Structure formats: C-alpha cells, structure tokens
Amino acid sequence: MNYLCLSLGLAAMLAVGCARQNEPVPAQIVREAARREVEAARDNLSGLKGAAMVMKGGELQGGDAQGRPLWSLGASEIRASGQMRGGLPARATLSNARATLYREGKPESSLRAPQITFFNSANGVRLQLQGGISLQSAGPWTGARGAVKVRAVRGDVDVKTRVISASGGVAMSQGGVEVTGQTLRAQTSLQKAEIAGKVRAKSPNGQIEAVSATYDWKKGRLAAQTVTARREDTQITGKMLEADTAATRGVLRGNVVAKSARGSARAPRIDFDWGKDFISAANAIFEGQGATVRAAKVQTDKQMRIASASDLTLQKDGATLRAAFANGFDGLERLRGREVRFSRGDLTFSAPSAEARKSGAGWILTATNGARGQNASGRVSAARVMWDESSKRVEASGGVTMQKDGATLSGATLSTDTKFQNARLSGNVRGKMKDGSTLSSGKLEKRGERYFASDGATARLKSSGAVGDVTLRGAQIEADAAGATASGGVTVTTATGAKAHAPRAVYNRKTGKITATGGVDFFDPARGLRQHGDTLVVDLGRKTVSLSNSRGQADMKLFEGKDLF
C-alpha cells in the first residue's frame, strides 16, 4: 500500500478564498480542500508520461501486505517524473531528504542525505543517496552499546532485498568502536555489515587494519581478512581474525606474526585478550632478546613478555633449555620449569623441577626436587642442586652423589667447583675409589687427587698382597693413589683379623707396607698373640711383621713374625 502526501498549505489557502483574515475557517472546508488538492495531484501525476512535477515538502510512503509501514521518505522538495506505479511515481528526486525503513511496522533504521533519488519499478523500490549520507540503526537490539551509525559519500538501498550499499569512503561506529573503509554492504537494520577496502578500526582497547571485515553488531562479533591488530607497541598480523566488535578479544589464524620491542613470534594461530593482558600462541617460535623460543603453547602479556610456555625449547648464548612447562619468566633471563633439561657445551642438567637464571655469561640452575648434572669432568645428583656456570660452583644437598675419574662419593651436602677437582662433602660421607677402595667419614675434602677424611674416618684399602684388603680407622685419613695416612687413634685391620692400634699409620701402596708409629699395640686373634712396641711395619706382600722394642708375650728389641697377617 503506497501513499503520496503533498503540502496542505496551498490547499488551505485556496479553500478560504477571499474570506476575511479574522473570519474563522471551518475545519471541514480545510479537509475538503486538501482532499481535492491530493486528488488533483494524483490526476496530474497519472498523466505525466515523462513530464516532471515539483512539490515543496511532502512525503512518499510504502507499506507491506498487512498495511504496516515499510519505508517512508520526506524532503524539502520532491521532483517526481515518469508514470505512476501503485500510486507512486516511477522516479523522484528528493532534496534535503530523510528516509525511515521499517520491519514489521517498526523503525529499524533512518537515513539522511542532501539528495535521494527514488526509483519505483517492477523489481521494487530502490533509493540512491548522494552528497554525503548518514545512516543510523533503530530498535532495542542495540542495547547499552547504542545505535550503529554510518557515514558515506553515497549509498544505495534496495528495499525489497533489505540491503544497503555505500561507497566513496565509509565510516561506521557503535559506542567506542569506529570503523572506516572504502565500501559497505549491510542489512537495512545495520545489524550486520560488510566493509572493505583499507579497513581501519579503533576502540579504547586497540586498533585493527584489514582488507575487509564483517561486523555482526547484534551478536557483537567481528570477522576480518588480511588483518593487522595493534595494542600499544605490539602488532599482530594474520590472514583471518575472529573477535568481538571492539577487537578486545579474538583469534588470528594463518601465518600469524606478533611483534613488539621484545621480539617477534610466529605461529599458525594466536589468541589475544587485551582486557586480560595476554597473548597465547600455539606451535610458536619466538625470537628476541638474543634468544629463540619454540613451544607447543606460549602465553605472554600484551607487551609480549613471556608468562608461561609448554613443551618449551629455549636457546640463548649457546645454551639450550627444555621444559615440559615453564613459568615465572623474567624476560628471557629467568624461568621456572617442570621436567627441565639444560645443555651447554659439555654440561647437561636435568631435574623434575628447576629454576634457570641468567647470570653474566652463564646460567645458574637450581633444583629442589631431585636433579642430575654432569660435564666432561664428572657428575652430581642430589635432592637439591645449584649449578652456577658464572662462579663455576656446584652446591648440593639431600642424598648427594658425586662421580669423578672413576671415584664415587656420597653424603648429605656437597660444595665443589664445576670440574669436581676441589670438593667438600659432609654428613655420613661414603666413597668408592677407582681401584675399589672405600672411604667413609663425617666429613670429606677432595683436593685434586687427594682426599682428606675427618670426623671419624674409615678407609678400606685394596691390596695387591696375599692378605687382601686392609682397613684403616682414625680421627682423620689422607689418601691418594699412592696410599693413605691415618692419624688420631688409628686402628689397622687386615682381612685375617690381625689388628694394630697406634697414633699414626701410613700405607704405601707401591711397597705394599703399612707403618704404624707412636707406640703400637698389636693383636693377632688367630694366634692369641699380643705385643706392644714403638714402630710396626707390616709387609703385605711378604706377609711379615716387625715390631721394634716389642713387649708382651715376648720382650725383645725387634719382634719379627711371618704369616701373622
């Protein structure tokens, strides 16, 4: 149902004729005059056949099958031409025009333009808007976000298909979101709009650039192609973006690259949430700050400072660090990880959990739940290990084991250089040397190839002699490859059970002799022999014993015996 409404001012003037100014005009006369003017206008329009008619003011309207308004046009001037179709001209040009589009009889959008050209054909009504146009959505669906507004150089409305097109430079906005582009294609409700050509969008949370973008304002969703998203000094580019209309939270896919002053990351997909201050990338490679990071998943803040990573491989300054999961990052100079493996040069370090911290040219590795570290010089394992490359120190505690040149030492605590040349162990120390000799004490100090055991020491020395192993016990024992020296309440015991007690005893591995001095008590339980003397010499190879100034079961200047040991 269509209508043509003209200005009623002229009709009223004709109706009153020459009536005096102060004489009231009956309402019926005015209405009748208006009716006649409208009918005359319709009759005139019906016979236009290409001629034009100009009307000052007025309105064109169209309705649906239920009689509800579908569209309406108003203007300061209407120039109509062409044959009438359904009570409307085939064409009309409206100046200083406005239009309202309806859905189910309710306004859904309004339009304004300096000029609107109206076309009425068998395909329906179409509007061309020129001279700088503005559109605005209506209806409750916009909610607190407010109306969607569009400005463009020109536009076109197909009332039948409910499509609005705009070109010549387009600006679209809702709330704090502002979008610009070259062309626009949208629903007449403006609930959904496609914008293309050098698309730029900005909101309080950032900016995007794209070749094209689709805004679903009703659902608050955005889809864009060939995109660059920016927030502060961080930039993310990719082929496809899915986000909220403000581009606060979204997903970029397809050859995605994120860049900031701290470096760049490449990934097939990057998720971002500027509001929660995070960027998340899957199967990512990060390069920056002198390092390369590969991870199955990495999360950073909006400035691309890494917060956490899974299946991480970090390469920096010749070091490679791997972790099943890592967090506690301080740039790329510090992190905490699970299932950590570190390597650099000949050093390898592994732990169920550990902290790695850059220090000078090296790293400090600290583990508190079990760790193993080794290099070409040796290895260490303990419940807690701190390996400092910078100071070249290793500190360990809790079930410590150290291995060096075929020797294995264990204890409660360890402090050593990273070459394991000089080390201190304490707390129930146990040691096994390359030749099979063993050592135990409360404390042990290793200086190069010499060992200093104290706080109650016992050494079980391998002997090439027929008597087998020899055991030395004393307050302290010094041992090396050449032999051992025990002092402080020394007890020498052979495999046969023979014993000697003295203040000091020396074992010479090369000669196979044990020399005890300072007053010696000798006892052979197998023979029931007890002797005391000044100096005892035991030849393990010849199985002989000599004791000077011997006293006991036999007093003599020199006591000698064979097969006593």
Coordinates of C-alpha atoms in Angstrom, one line a residue:
M1 CA 0.0 0.0 0.0
N2 CA 1.7 3.2 -1.2
Y3 CA 0.9 6.9 -0.5
L4 CA 1.8 10.3 -1.9
C5 CA 1.4 13.2 0.5
L6 CA 1.8 16.8 -0.6
S7 CA 1.9 20.1 1.2
L8 CA -1.5 21.2 2.5
G9 CA -0.7 24.8 2.9
L10 CA -1.7 25.7 -0.7
A11 CA -4.9 23.7 -0.4
A12 CA -6.0 25.6 2.7
M13 CA -5.3 29.0 1.1
L14 CA -7.4 28.1 -1.9
A15 CA -10.3 26.9 0.3
V16 CA -10.6 30.1 2.3
G17 CA -10.7 32.2 -0.9
C18 CA -11.4 35.8 -0.2
A19 CA -12.5 35.3 3.4
R20 CA -11.6 38.0 5.8
Q21 CA -8.5 37.4 7.8
N22 CA -10.3 37.5 11.1
E23 CA -13.1 35.1 10.0
P24 CA -12.6 31.6 11.3
V25 CA -12.2 28.8 8.6
P26 CA -14.3 25.7 9.2
A27 CA -12.2 22.5 9.6
Q28 CA -14.4 20.7 7.1
I29 CA -13.6 23.2 4.4
V30 CA -9.9 22.8 5.0
R31 CA -10.1 19.0 4.9
E32 CA -12.2 19.1 1.7
A33 CA -9.7 21.5 0.1
A34 CA -6.8 19.2 1.0
R35 CA -8.6 16.2 -0.4
R36 CA -9.2 17.9 -3.7
E37 CA -5.6 19.0 -3.9
V38 CA -4.3 15.5 -3.4
E39 CA -6.7 14.1 -5.9
A40 CA -5.7 16.7 -8.4
A41 CA -2.1 16.0 -7.8
R42 CA -2.6 12.3 -8.4
D43 CA -4.5 13.0 -11.6
N44 CA -1.7 15.3 -12.8
L45 CA 0.9 12.7 -11.9
S46 CA -1.1 10.0 -13.7
G47 CA -0.8 11.9 -16.9
L48 CA 2.9 12.9 -16.5
K49 CA 4.2 10.5 -19.1
G50 CA 7.8 11.8 -18.6
A51 CA 7.0 15.3 -17.6
A52 CA 8.3 16.5 -14.2
M53 CA 6.4 17.8 -11.2
V54 CA 7.9 19.8 -8.4
M55 CA 6.4 19.7 -4.9
K56 CA 7.6 21.8 -1.9
G57 CA 7.7 19.4 1.0
G58 CA 5.8 16.2 1.2
E59 CA 6.4 12.6 1.8
L60 CA 6.4 9.3 0.0
Q61 CA 5.4 6.1 1.8
G62 CA 5.2 2.4 1.2
G63 CA 3.7 -0.4 3.2
D64 CA 3.6 -4.2 3.4
A65 CA 0.7 -6.5 2.7
Q66 CA -0.6 -6.1 6.2
G67 CA -0.8 -2.4 5.8
R68 CA 2.2 -1.7 8.1
P69 CA 4.7 0.9 7.1
L70 CA 7.7 -0.5 5.1
W71 CA 9.5 2.7 4.2
S72 CA 9.0 6.5 4.2
L73 CA 10.7 9.4 2.5
G74 CA 10.5 13.1 3.3
A75 CA 12.2 16.1 1.8
S76 CA 12.1 19.9 1.5
E77 CA 11.5 19.4 -2.2
I78 CA 10.3 16.5 -4.4
R79 CA 10.7 16.3 -8.2
A80 CA 8.6 13.5 -9.5
S81 CA 8.6 12.1 -13.0
G82 CA 7.6 9.1 -15.0
Q83 CA 4.4 7.1 -15.0
M84 CA 2.6 6.2 -11.7
R85 CA 3.0 2.7 -10.4
G86 CA 0.9 1.7 -7.4
G87 CA 0.1 5.3 -6.6
L88 CA 3.8 6.3 -6.7
P89 CA 5.9 8.0 -9.4
A90 CA 8.4 5.9 -11.3
R91 CA 11.1 8.3 -10.2
A92 CA 11.5 11.1 -7.8
T93 CA 14.4 13.3 -6.7
L94 CA 14.3 14.5 -3.1
S95 CA 16.3 17.3 -1.7
N96 CA 17.4 17.6 1.9
A97 CA 15.9 14.2 2.2
R98 CA 15.3 11.8 5.0
A99 CA 14.2 8.1 5.0
T100 CA 13.0 5.6 7.5
L101 CA 13.0 1.9 6.9
Y102 CA 10.7 -0.4 8.9
R103 CA 10.5 -4.0 9.8
E104 CA 7.1 -5.4 10.9
G105 CA 5.9 -1.9 11.1
K106 CA 8.6 -0.7 13.5
P107 CA 11.5 1.6 12.5
E108 CA 14.8 -0.3 12.0
S109 CA 17.0 2.4 10.5
S110 CA 16.9 6.0 9.4
L111 CA 18.8 7.7 6.6
R112 CA 19.6 11.3 5.6
A113 CA 21.2 12.8 2.5
P114 CA 21.3 16.1 0.6
Q115 CA 19.8 14.2 -2.3
I116 CA 17.9 10.9 -2.5
T117 CA 16.7 9.6 -5.9
F118 CA 13.7 7.3 -5.6
F119 CA 13.1 4.5 -8.2
N120 CA 9.9 2.6 -8.3
S121 CA 9.9 -0.4 -10.7
A122 CA 8.6 -3.9 -11.0
N123 CA 11.6 -5.1 -9.0
G124 CA 10.6 -2.9 -6.1
V125 CA 11.7 0.4 -4.6
R126 CA 15.3 1.5 -4.7
L127 CA 16.9 4.6 -3.2
Q128 CA 20.1 6.3 -4.3
L129 CA 21.7 8.6 -1.7
Q130 CA 24.3 11.3 -2.7
G131 CA 26.1 14.2 -1.4
G132 CA 27.3 12.8 1.9
I133 CA 24.9 10.4 3.6
S134 CA 24.2 9.3 7.2
L135 CA 22.5 6.1 8.4
Q136 CA 21.5 5.1 11.9
S137 CA 20.1 1.9 13.3
A138 CA 17.0 1.8 15.5
G139 CA 15.3 -0.7 17.7
P140 CA 16.1 -2.2 21.1
W141 CA 18.6 -4.8 19.9
T142 CA 21.5 -2.3 20.2
G143 CA 21.1 -2.2 24.0
A144 CA 23.6 -0.3 26.0
R145 CA 26.1 -0.3 23.1
G146 CA 24.0 2.4 21.4
A147 CA 22.9 2.8 17.8
V148 CA 25.1 1.8 14.8
K149 CA 25.9 4.9 12.7
V150 CA 27.2 5.1 9.2
R151 CA 28.5 8.0 7.1
A152 CA 29.5 7.8 3.5
V153 CA 29.8 9.8 0.3
R154 CA 27.0 7.9 -1.5
G155 CA 24.7 5.0 -0.9
D156 CA 22.1 2.7 -2.4
V157 CA 19.1 1.0 -0.7
D158 CA 17.2 -2.0 -2.1
V159 CA 14.0 -2.0 -0.1
K160 CA 13.0 -5.4 -1.4
T161 CA 16.2 -7.3 -0.5
R162 CA 16.7 -5.2 2.6
V163 CA 20.3 -4.3 1.6
I164 CA 22.2 -1.0 2.0
S165 CA 25.3 -0.3 -0.1
A166 CA 27.7 2.6 0.4
S167 CA 30.9 3.8 -1.2
G168 CA 33.3 6.6 -1.7
G169 CA 34.7 6.3 1.8
V170 CA 32.7 4.9 4.7
A171 CA 32.7 5.5 8.4
M172 CA 30.8 3.2 10.8
S173 CA 30.6 3.3 14.6
Q174 CA 28.9 1.9 17.6
G175 CA 29.8 3.0 21.1
G176 CA 33.5 3.4 21.3
V177 CA 34.2 1.5 18.1
E178 CA 35.0 3.4 15.0
V179 CA 35.5 1.8 11.6
T180 CA 36.5 3.3 8.2
G181 CA 36.7 1.8 4.8
Q182 CA 36.0 2.3 1.1
T183 CA 32.8 0.4 0.6
L184 CA 29.9 -1.0 2.7
R185 CA 27.2 -3.6 2.2
A186 CA 24.8 -4.1 5.1
Q187 CA 21.4 -5.2 6.2
T188 CA 18.9 -2.3 6.3
S189 CA 18.8 -2.9 10.1
L190 CA 22.6 -2.4 10.2
Q191 CA 22.8 -5.4 12.5
K192 CA 25.3 -7.0 10.1
A193 CA 27.6 -5.0 7.8
E194 CA 30.5 -5.9 5.5
I195 CA 33.1 -3.2 5.0
A196 CA 36.0 -3.4 2.5
G197 CA 39.0 -1.5 1.2
K198 CA 41.7 -0.2 3.6
V199 CA 39.6 -1.0 6.6
R200 CA 40.7 0.7 9.8
A201 CA 39.0 0.2 13.2
K202 CA 39.9 1.6 16.6
S203 CA 38.5 1.3 20.1
P204 CA 39.8 2.1 23.6
N205 CA 41.4 -1.4 23.5
G206 CA 43.4 -1.1 20.3
Q207 CA 43.3 -0.9 16.5
I208 CA 43.0 -3.2 13.5
E209 CA 43.7 -2.8 9.8
A210 CA 42.2 -5.2 7.3
V211 CA 41.4 -5.7 3.6
S212 CA 37.8 -6.4 4.5
A213 CA 35.7 -7.0 7.7
T214 CA 32.2 -8.2 8.6
Y215 CA 30.7 -6.7 11.7
D216 CA 27.8 -8.5 13.4
W217 CA 26.8 -5.7 15.7
K218 CA 23.8 -7.6 17.1
K219 CA 26.0 -10.5 18.2
G220 CA 29.0 -8.3 19.0
R221 CA 31.2 -10.3 16.7
L222 CA 33.8 -9.4 14.0
A223 CA 35.4 -11.4 11.2
A224 CA 38.2 -9.8 9.1
Q225 CA 40.6 -10.8 6.4
T226 CA 44.3 -10.0 6.0
V227 CA 44.5 -8.3 9.4
T228 CA 46.9 -6.3 11.5
A229 CA 45.9 -5.8 15.1
R230 CA 47.7 -3.3 17.3
R231 CA 47.8 -2.6 21.0
E232 CA 50.4 -0.1 22.3
D233 CA 53.7 -1.3 20.8
T234 CA 52.5 -4.8 20.0
Q235 CA 51.4 -5.7 16.5
I236 CA 49.8 -9.0 15.3
T237 CA 49.2 -9.8 11.6
G238 CA 47.4 -12.8 10.1
K239 CA 45.0 -13.9 7.4
M240 CA 41.8 -14.3 9.4
L241 CA 40.5 -12.6 12.5
E242 CA 37.6 -13.6 14.7
A243 CA 36.9 -11.2 17.6
D244 CA 34.4 -9.1 19.4
T245 CA 33.5 -5.9 17.6
A246 CA 35.9 -3.8 19.7
A247 CA 38.7 -6.3 18.8
T248 CA 39.4 -6.6 22.6
R249 CA 39.5 -10.4 22.5
G250 CA 40.0 -12.6 19.4
V251 CA 41.8 -15.2 17.4
L252 CA 44.1 -14.7 14.4
R253 CA 44.8 -17.6 12.1
G254 CA 47.1 -18.1 9.1
N255 CA 50.8 -17.3 9.1
V256 CA 50.4 -15.2 12.2
V257 CA 53.2 -12.9 13.3
A258 CA 53.3 -10.9 16.5
K259 CA 55.9 -8.2 17.1
S260 CA 56.9 -5.9 19.9
A261 CA 60.1 -4.2 21.1
R262 CA 60.9 -7.5 22.8
G263 CA 60.9 -9.7 19.7
S264 CA 58.6 -11.5 17.3
A265 CA 56.6 -14.6 17.4
R266 CA 55.3 -16.8 14.5
A267 CA 52.5 -19.3 14.8
P268 CA 49.6 -20.8 12.9
R269 CA 47.2 -19.3 15.5
I270 CA 47.4 -16.6 18.1
D271 CA 44.7 -15.8 20.7
F272 CA 44.7 -12.4 22.4
D273 CA 42.7 -10.7 25.1
W274 CA 43.8 -7.1 25.6
G275 CA 41.4 -6.8 28.6
K276 CA 43.1 -9.6 30.5
D277 CA 46.5 -8.7 29.2
F278 CA 47.5 -11.9 27.4
I279 CA 48.5 -13.3 24.1
S280 CA 48.5 -17.0 23.5
A281 CA 50.2 -18.8 20.6
A282 CA 50.2 -22.4 19.6
N283 CA 53.2 -24.1 18.0
A284 CA 55.0 -20.9 18.2
I285 CA 58.5 -19.7 17.5
F286 CA 59.6 -16.6 19.4
E287 CA 62.8 -14.7 18.6
G288 CA 64.2 -11.7 20.5
Q289 CA 66.5 -10.6 23.4
G290 CA 69.2 -12.8 21.9
A291 CA 67.1 -15.9 22.2
T292 CA 64.9 -18.3 20.3
V293 CA 62.0 -20.0 22.0
R294 CA 60.0 -22.8 20.5
A295 CA 56.9 -24.0 22.3
A296 CA 53.7 -26.0 21.8
K297 CA 52.0 -23.2 23.5
V298 CA 53.3 -19.9 24.8
Q299 CA 51.4 -17.1 26.7
T300 CA 52.6 -13.6 27.0
D301 CA 51.3 -10.2 28.2
K302 CA 50.3 -7.6 25.7
Q303 CA 53.9 -6.4 25.6
M304 CA 55.0 -9.9 24.7
R305 CA 56.7 -10.7 27.9
I306 CA 56.5 -14.4 28.2
A307 CA 54.4 -15.6 31.2
S308 CA 54.3 -19.4 30.6
A309 CA 55.1 -22.0 28.0
S310 CA 54.6 -25.7 27.4
D311 CA 56.9 -28.1 25.6
L312 CA 59.5 -25.3 25.7
T313 CA 62.9 -25.1 24.0
L314 CA 64.9 -22.0 24.8
Q315 CA 68.2 -21.3 23.0
K316 CA 70.3 -18.4 24.3
D317 CA 74.0 -17.7 24.4
G318 CA 74.9 -21.2 23.3
A319 CA 72.7 -22.9 25.9
T320 CA 69.6 -25.0 25.2
L321 CA 66.9 -25.3 27.9
R322 CA 63.9 -27.6 27.5
A323 CA 60.9 -27.9 29.8
A324 CA 57.6 -29.6 29.7
F325 CA 56.1 -26.4 31.2
A326 CA 57.7 -23.2 32.3
N327 CA 56.6 -20.0 34.1
G328 CA 58.0 -17.4 36.4
F329 CA 59.7 -15.7 33.5
D330 CA 61.7 -12.5 34.0
G331 CA 62.2 -11.6 30.3
L332 CA 64.2 -14.5 28.9
E333 CA 66.7 -14.2 31.8
R334 CA 64.9 -16.3 34.3
L335 CA 62.2 -19.0 34.4
R336 CA 60.9 -21.9 36.5
G337 CA 60.1 -25.2 34.8
R338 CA 59.0 -28.8 35.1
E339 CA 60.9 -31.7 33.5
V340 CA 63.8 -29.4 32.9
R341 CA 66.8 -30.4 30.7
F342 CA 69.6 -27.9 30.2
S343 CA 72.7 -28.3 28.0
R344 CA 75.6 -26.0 27.1
G345 CA 78.9 -27.2 25.8
D346 CA 79.7 -30.4 27.8
L347 CA 77.3 -29.6 30.6
T348 CA 73.9 -31.3 30.9
F349 CA 71.5 -30.8 33.7
S350 CA 68.1 -32.4 34.3
A351 CA 65.5 -32.1 37.0
P352 CA 61.8 -32.8 37.6
S353 CA 61.5 -29.1 38.5
A354 CA 64.1 -26.3 38.4
E355 CA 64.8 -22.6 38.1
A356 CA 67.1 -21.3 35.5
R357 CA 68.5 -17.8 35.9
K358 CA 70.9 -15.9 33.6
S359 CA 74.0 -14.6 35.4
G360 CA 76.7 -12.8 33.5
A361 CA 77.8 -15.0 30.6
G362 CA 76.4 -18.1 32.2
W363 CA 73.3 -19.6 33.9
I364 CA 72.5 -20.6 37.5
L365 CA 70.4 -23.8 37.6
T366 CA 68.6 -24.6 40.9
A367 CA 66.6 -27.7 41.5
T368 CA 64.8 -28.7 44.8
N369 CA 63.1 -31.9 43.8
G370 CA 65.9 -34.0 42.6
A371 CA 68.5 -33.2 39.9
R372 CA 71.4 -34.5 37.9
G373 CA 74.2 -32.6 36.4
Q374 CA 77.3 -33.6 34.5
N375 CA 80.1 -32.4 32.3
A376 CA 83.3 -33.9 30.9
S377 CA 84.9 -33.8 34.4
G378 CA 82.2 -35.5 36.4
R379 CA 78.6 -35.7 37.5
V380 CA 76.5 -35.0 40.5
S381 CA 73.0 -35.9 41.7
A382 CA 71.0 -34.9 44.7
A383 CA 67.6 -33.8 46.0
R384 CA 68.7 -30.2 45.8
V385 CA 71.3 -28.9 43.4
M386 CA 72.5 -25.4 42.5
W387 CA 74.9 -25.3 39.4
D388 CA 76.4 -21.9 38.8
E389 CA 78.1 -21.5 35.5
S390 CA 79.3 -18.0 36.3
S391 CA 81.1 -18.7 39.5
K392 CA 81.9 -22.3 38.4
R393 CA 80.4 -23.7 41.6
V394 CA 78.0 -26.6 42.4
E395 CA 76.2 -26.8 45.7
A396 CA 74.1 -29.8 46.5
S397 CA 72.3 -31.4 49.5
G398 CA 70.0 -34.3 50.3
G399 CA 71.3 -37.7 49.2
V400 CA 74.3 -36.3 47.2
T401 CA 76.3 -38.5 44.9
M402 CA 79.4 -37.2 43.0
Q403 CA 81.4 -39.1 40.4
K404 CA 84.8 -38.1 39.2
D405 CA 87.5 -40.1 37.4
G406 CA 86.0 -43.4 38.4
A407 CA 85.5 -42.4 42.0
T408 CA 82.0 -42.1 43.6
L409 CA 81.4 -40.0 46.7
S410 CA 78.2 -39.6 48.5
G411 CA 77.0 -37.6 51.5
A412 CA 74.4 -35.2 52.9
T413 CA 75.9 -32.0 51.4
L414 CA 78.4 -31.1 48.7
S415 CA 80.2 -28.0 47.7
T416 CA 82.5 -28.2 44.7
D417 CA 83.9 -26.5 41.6
T418 CA 82.3 -27.5 38.3
K419 CA 85.4 -29.6 37.4
F420 CA 84.9 -31.6 40.6
Q421 CA 88.6 -31.1 41.4
N422 CA 88.1 -29.4 44.8
A423 CA 85.1 -30.6 46.8
R424 CA 83.7 -30.8 50.3
L425 CA 81.2 -33.3 51.5
S426 CA 79.7 -33.7 54.9
G427 CA 77.1 -35.9 56.6
N428 CA 77.7 -39.7 56.6
V429 CA 80.2 -39.5 53.7
R430 CA 80.8 -42.6 51.7
G431 CA 83.3 -43.0 48.9
K432 CA 84.4 -45.7 46.5
M433 CA 87.6 -45.2 44.5
K434 CA 88.5 -46.4 41.1
D435 CA 90.5 -49.4 42.4
G436 CA 87.6 -50.5 44.6
S437 CA 88.9 -49.0 47.9
T438 CA 86.3 -47.4 50.0
L439 CA 86.2 -44.5 52.4
S440 CA 83.7 -43.3 55.0
S441 CA 83.7 -40.3 57.4
G442 CA 81.7 -37.5 58.8
K443 CA 83.4 -35.0 56.5
L444 CA 85.5 -35.3 53.4
E445 CA 87.5 -32.8 51.4
K446 CA 88.8 -33.5 47.9
R447 CA 91.8 -31.5 46.7
G448 CA 92.7 -32.6 43.3
E449 CA 93.5 -36.3 43.6
R450 CA 94.0 -36.2 47.4
Y451 CA 91.2 -37.0 49.9
F452 CA 91.0 -35.7 53.4
A453 CA 88.5 -37.6 55.6
S454 CA 87.8 -36.4 59.1
D455 CA 85.2 -36.6 61.9
G456 CA 85.7 -40.4 62.3
A457 CA 87.2 -41.9 59.1
T458 CA 87.5 -45.4 57.8
A459 CA 89.4 -46.5 54.7
R460 CA 89.2 -50.0 53.3
L461 CA 92.2 -50.2 51.0
K462 CA 92.6 -52.7 48.2
S463 CA 95.9 -54.5 48.5
S464 CA 97.8 -56.5 45.9
G465 CA 99.2 -58.6 48.6
A466 CA 98.0 -62.1 49.6
V467 CA 96.4 -60.8 52.8
G468 CA 93.7 -58.9 50.8
D469 CA 92.1 -55.7 51.9
V470 CA 93.4 -53.5 54.7
T471 CA 91.2 -51.3 56.8
L472 CA 92.4 -48.1 58.5
R473 CA 90.3 -46.3 61.1
G474 CA 91.2 -43.0 62.7
A475 CA 90.1 -39.4 63.5
Q476 CA 91.2 -38.4 60.0
I477 CA 92.7 -40.1 57.0
E478 CA 94.5 -38.6 54.0
A479 CA 94.5 -40.8 50.9
D480 CA 95.5 -40.7 47.3
A481 CA 96.6 -43.1 44.6
A482 CA 100.0 -43.7 46.3
G483 CA 98.5 -44.7 49.7
A484 CA 96.9 -43.4 52.8
T485 CA 97.9 -41.8 56.1
A486 CA 95.7 -42.2 59.2
S487 CA 96.1 -40.3 62.5
G488 CA 94.3 -39.9 65.8
G489 CA 93.5 -43.2 67.5
V490 CA 94.3 -45.3 64.4
T491 CA 93.3 -49.0 64.0
V492 CA 94.8 -51.1 61.2
T493 CA 92.9 -54.3 60.5
T494 CA 93.7 -57.0 57.9
A495 CA 91.4 -59.4 56.2
T496 CA 92.7 -62.1 58.6
G497 CA 91.6 -60.2 61.6
A498 CA 95.0 -59.0 62.9
K499 CA 94.9 -55.5 64.3
A500 CA 97.3 -52.8 65.3
H501 CA 96.5 -49.7 67.3
A502 CA 98.7 -46.6 67.1
P503 CA 98.5 -42.8 67.0
R504 CA 99.5 -42.8 63.3
A505 CA 99.7 -45.2 60.4
V506 CA 100.9 -44.9 56.8
Y507 CA 100.0 -47.2 54.0
N508 CA 102.3 -47.2 50.9
R509 CA 100.6 -48.8 48.0
K510 CA 103.7 -49.2 45.9
T511 CA 105.8 -51.0 48.5
G512 CA 102.7 -52.8 50.0
K513 CA 103.8 -51.8 53.5
I514 CA 101.9 -50.4 56.5
T515 CA 104.0 -48.5 59.0
A516 CA 102.4 -47.6 62.4
T517 CA 104.3 -45.3 64.8
G518 CA 104.0 -43.5 68.1
G519 CA 103.5 -46.6 70.2
V520 CA 101.8 -49.7 68.8
D521 CA 99.6 -52.4 70.2
F522 CA 99.5 -55.5 68.0
F523 CA 97.0 -58.3 68.3
D524 CA 96.6 -61.5 66.3
P525 CA 93.4 -63.2 67.5
A526 CA 94.1 -66.3 65.3
R527 CA 97.3 -67.0 67.3
G528 CA 96.3 -65.3 70.5
L529 CA 99.3 -63.1 70.2
R530 CA 99.6 -59.6 71.8
Q531 CA 102.6 -57.3 71.6
H532 CA 103.4 -53.7 72.2
G533 CA 106.2 -51.7 70.6
D534 CA 107.3 -48.4 69.2
T535 CA 107.0 -49.0 65.5
L536 CA 105.2 -51.6 63.5
V537 CA 105.9 -52.4 59.9
V538 CA 103.7 -54.8 58.0
D539 CA 104.8 -56.1 54.6
L540 CA 101.5 -57.2 53.0
G541 CA 103.3 -58.8 50.0
R542 CA 105.7 -60.9 52.1
K543 CA 103.1 -61.3 54.9
T544 CA 105.7 -60.4 57.5
V545 CA 105.5 -58.2 60.6
S546 CA 108.3 -56.4 62.5
L547 CA 107.7 -54.5 65.8
S548 CA 110.6 -52.6 67.4
N549 CA 111.1 -52.6 71.2
S550 CA 108.5 -55.2 71.4
R551 CA 107.0 -56.1 74.8
G552 CA 104.3 -58.5 75.7
Q553 CA 104.3 -62.3 75.5
A554 CA 107.9 -61.9 74.3
D555 CA 110.1 -58.9 75.2
M556 CA 112.7 -58.3 72.6
K557 CA 114.4 -55.4 70.8
L558 CA 112.8 -56.5 67.5
F559 CA 109.9 -58.8 67.2
E560 CA 109.5 -60.4 63.7
G561 CA 106.9 -62.8 62.5
K562 CA 105.7 -64.4 59.3
D563 CA 102.2 -65.3 58.2
L564 CA 100.8 -63.2 61.0
F565 CA 98.7 -61.1 58.7

